[in-house]
Amino acid sequence: YYQVPGEILGTGDYYIIQATGDSMIDAGIEDGDYIVIREQSTAEDGQIVVARVGSETTLKKLYHDAVHNKIILHPENIRYKDQIYDNIEIQGIAVRVIKEL
C-alpha cells in the first residue's frame, strides 16, 4: 500500500485497477494503464465508471437515457458500439490514470 496525500485525490476510499483492451483509448486510457478509482455507487452522465454487469466488470463512460429508462455504457473508441442496459452496479468512478512513459 502507498499513502497518497489528500490534496491529490481528495477524500474517499480508492483502489487501482489495470486497464485491459482498447475500448477507452480516445479518453487517454490505454491497455496496461493503471486507473485510480474512487469507490462510490452513483455517477453523473459523462463520468468514467467501473460498472459490474452480470459477472463482468467494465470501464466505460456512463450516460442515462431517461426517455427509455436505460443506462448506456459508452466506449471511447469509434470501433465499438454503446452497451445499453436496464440495470448495472456502479463500483466507482475513474479519477486518475497512471501510465508508463
PDB file of C-alpha atoms in Angstrom:
ATOM      1  CA  TYR A   1       0.000   0.000   0.000  1.00  0.00           C
ATOM      2  CA  TYR A   2       1.058   3.558  -0.651  1.00  0.00           C
ATOM      3  CA  GLN A   3      -0.302   6.559   1.186  1.00  0.00           C
ATOM      4  CA  VAL A   4      -1.365   9.353  -1.171  1.00  0.00           C
ATOM      5  CA  PRO A   5      -1.860  12.890   0.182  1.00  0.00           C
ATOM      6  CA  GLY A   6      -5.492  14.018   0.300  1.00  0.00           C
ATOM      7  CA  GLU A   7      -4.593  17.085  -1.760  1.00  0.00           C
ATOM      8  CA  ILE A   8      -4.018  14.826  -4.766  1.00  0.00           C
ATOM      9  CA  LEU A   9      -7.127  12.650  -4.632  1.00  0.00           C
ATOM     10  CA  GLY A  10      -9.471  14.262  -2.126  1.00  0.00           C
ATOM     11  CA  THR A  11     -11.468  12.390   0.475  1.00  0.00           C
ATOM     12  CA  GLY A  12     -12.908   8.935  -0.002  1.00  0.00           C
ATOM     13  CA  ASP A  13     -11.805   5.354  -0.477  1.00  0.00           C
ATOM     14  CA  TYR A  14      -9.754   4.476  -3.542  1.00  0.00           C
ATOM     15  CA  TYR A  15      -8.392   1.453  -5.343  1.00  0.00           C
ATOM     16  CA  ILE A  16      -6.415   0.878  -8.534  1.00  0.00           C
ATOM     17  CA  ILE A  17      -7.319  -1.311 -11.493  1.00  0.00           C
ATOM     18  CA  GLN A  18      -5.302  -2.105 -14.606  1.00  0.00           C
ATOM     19  CA  ALA A  19      -6.961  -1.384 -17.942  1.00  0.00           C
ATOM     20  CA  THR A  20      -7.134  -4.171 -20.485  1.00  0.00           C
ATOM     21  CA  GLY A  21      -8.150  -3.672 -24.088  1.00  0.00           C
ATOM     22  CA  ASP A  22      -8.591  -0.585 -26.246  1.00  0.00           C
ATOM     23  CA  SER A  23     -12.206   0.480 -25.655  1.00  0.00           C
ATOM     24  CA  MET A  24     -11.191   3.696 -23.854  1.00  0.00           C
ATOM     25  CA  ILE A  25      -8.212   4.869 -25.941  1.00  0.00           C
ATOM     26  CA  ASP A  26      -9.898   8.100 -27.070  1.00  0.00           C
ATOM     27  CA  ALA A  27     -10.228   9.041 -23.381  1.00  0.00           C
ATOM     28  CA  GLY A  28      -6.467   8.558 -22.971  1.00  0.00           C
ATOM     29  CA  ILE A  29      -6.778   5.166 -21.256  1.00  0.00           C
ATOM     30  CA  GLU A  30      -4.663   2.508 -22.950  1.00  0.00           C
ATOM     31  CA  ASP A  31      -4.118  -1.195 -22.403  1.00  0.00           C
ATOM     32  CA  GLY A  32      -1.909  -1.654 -19.329  1.00  0.00           C
ATOM     33  CA  ASP A  33      -2.593   1.764 -17.773  1.00  0.00           C
ATOM     34  CA  TYR A  34      -3.419   1.888 -14.080  1.00  0.00           C
ATOM     35  CA  ILE A  35      -6.654   3.678 -13.214  1.00  0.00           C
ATOM     36  CA  VAL A  36      -7.289   5.198  -9.773  1.00  0.00           C
ATOM     37  CA  ILE A  37     -10.922   4.591  -8.835  1.00  0.00           C
ATOM     38  CA  ARG A  38     -12.892   6.391  -6.116  1.00  0.00           C
ATOM     39  CA  GLU A  39     -15.363   3.947  -4.598  1.00  0.00           C
ATOM     40  CA  GLN A  40     -18.961   5.099  -4.966  1.00  0.00           C
ATOM     41  CA  SER A  41     -22.221   3.607  -6.141  1.00  0.00           C
ATOM     42  CA  THR A  42     -23.523   6.580  -8.157  1.00  0.00           C
ATOM     43  CA  ALA A  43     -22.168   8.641 -11.043  1.00  0.00           C
ATOM     44  CA  GLU A  44     -23.121  11.572 -13.233  1.00  0.00           C
ATOM     45  CA  ASP A  45     -23.514  11.462 -17.005  1.00  0.00           C
ATOM     46  CA  GLY A  46     -20.146  11.676 -18.731  1.00  0.00           C
ATOM     47  CA  GLN A  47     -18.122  10.219 -15.870  1.00  0.00           C
ATOM     48  CA  ILE A  48     -15.936   7.170 -16.479  1.00  0.00           C
ATOM     49  CA  VAL A  49     -17.151   4.381 -14.234  1.00  0.00           C
ATOM     50  CA  VAL A  50     -16.243   0.886 -13.175  1.00  0.00           C
ATOM     51  CA  ALA A  51     -19.505  -0.972 -13.760  1.00  0.00           C
ATOM     52  CA  ARG A  52     -20.442  -4.520 -12.936  1.00  0.00           C
ATOM     53  CA  VAL A  53     -22.798  -6.078 -15.457  1.00  0.00           C
ATOM     54  CA  GLY A  54     -23.714  -9.632 -14.546  1.00  0.00           C
ATOM     55  CA  SER A  55     -20.434 -11.400 -13.776  1.00  0.00           C
ATOM     56  CA  GLU A  56     -18.267  -8.947 -15.754  1.00  0.00           C
ATOM     57  CA  THR A  57     -16.677  -5.641 -14.841  1.00  0.00           C
ATOM     58  CA  THR A  58     -16.028  -2.896 -17.383  1.00  0.00           C
ATOM     59  CA  LEU A  59     -14.622   0.640 -17.541  1.00  0.00           C
ATOM     60  CA  LYS A  60     -16.785   2.934 -19.686  1.00  0.00           C
ATOM     61  CA  LYS A  61     -18.301   6.414 -19.841  1.00  0.00           C
ATOM     62  CA  LEU A  62     -21.769   6.482 -18.259  1.00  0.00           C
ATOM     63  CA  TYR A  63     -24.920   8.060 -19.681  1.00  0.00           C
ATOM     64  CA  HIS A  64     -28.578   7.781 -18.658  1.00  0.00           C
ATOM     65  CA  ASP A  65     -31.361   7.574 -21.239  1.00  0.00           C
ATOM     66  CA  ALA A  66     -34.307   8.918 -19.224  1.00  0.00           C
ATOM     67  CA  VAL A  67     -36.725   8.612 -22.160  1.00  0.00           C
ATOM     68  CA  HIS A  68     -36.242   4.838 -22.460  1.00  0.00           C
ATOM     69  CA  ASN A  69     -35.173   4.287 -18.834  1.00  0.00           C
ATOM     70  CA  LYS A  70     -31.866   2.713 -19.911  1.00  0.00           C
ATOM     71  CA  ILE A  71     -28.242   3.020 -18.885  1.00  0.00           C
ATOM     72  CA  ILE A  72     -25.659   3.498 -21.621  1.00  0.00           C
ATOM     73  CA  LEU A  73     -22.028   2.492 -21.193  1.00  0.00           C
ATOM     74  CA  HIS A  74     -20.123   4.305 -23.911  1.00  0.00           C
ATOM     75  CA  PRO A  75     -16.690   3.091 -25.055  1.00  0.00           C
ATOM     76  CA  GLU A  76     -14.301   5.868 -26.060  1.00  0.00           C
ATOM     77  CA  ASN A  77     -13.236   4.124 -29.270  1.00  0.00           C
ATOM     78  CA  ILE A  78     -15.208   4.550 -32.509  1.00  0.00           C
ATOM     79  CA  ARG A  79     -14.686   0.864 -33.319  1.00  0.00           C
ATOM     80  CA  TYR A  80     -17.055  -0.155 -30.511  1.00  0.00           C
ATOM     81  CA  LYS A  81     -20.792   0.371 -30.028  1.00  0.00           C
ATOM     82  CA  ASP A  82     -22.581   1.635 -26.948  1.00  0.00           C
ATOM     83  CA  GLN A  83     -23.687  -1.003 -24.472  1.00  0.00           C
ATOM     84  CA  ILE A  84     -27.265  -0.494 -23.297  1.00  0.00           C
ATOM     85  CA  TYR A  85     -28.630  -1.965 -20.060  1.00  0.00           C
ATOM     86  CA  ASP A  86     -31.659  -1.856 -17.803  1.00  0.00           C
ATOM     87  CA  ASN A  87     -29.519  -2.099 -14.680  1.00  0.00           C
ATOM     88  CA  ILE A  88     -25.850  -2.055 -13.714  1.00  0.00           C
ATOM     89  CA  GLU A  89     -23.881  -1.811 -10.481  1.00  0.00           C
ATOM     90  CA  ILE A  90     -21.565   1.185 -10.330  1.00  0.00           C
ATOM     91  CA  GLN A  91     -18.496   0.342  -8.265  1.00  0.00           C
ATOM     92  CA  GLY A  92     -16.637   3.628  -8.606  1.00  0.00           C
ATOM     93  CA  ILE A  93     -15.504   6.447 -10.859  1.00  0.00           C
ATOM     94  CA  ALA A  94     -12.138   6.977 -12.503  1.00  0.00           C
ATOM     95  CA  VAL A  95     -10.195   9.939 -11.102  1.00  0.00           C
ATOM     96  CA  ARG A  96      -6.624   9.444 -12.381  1.00  0.00           C
ATOM     97  CA  VAL A  97      -4.675   7.484 -14.973  1.00  0.00           C
ATOM     98  CA  ILE A  98      -1.148   6.232 -14.254  1.00  0.00           C
ATOM     99  CA  LYS A  99       0.915   5.444 -17.357  1.00  0.00           C
ATOM    100  CA  GLU A 100       4.325   4.128 -18.275  1.00  0.00           C
ATOM    101  CA  LEU A 101       6.469   6.710 -20.049  1.00  0.00           C
TER     102      LEU A 101
END
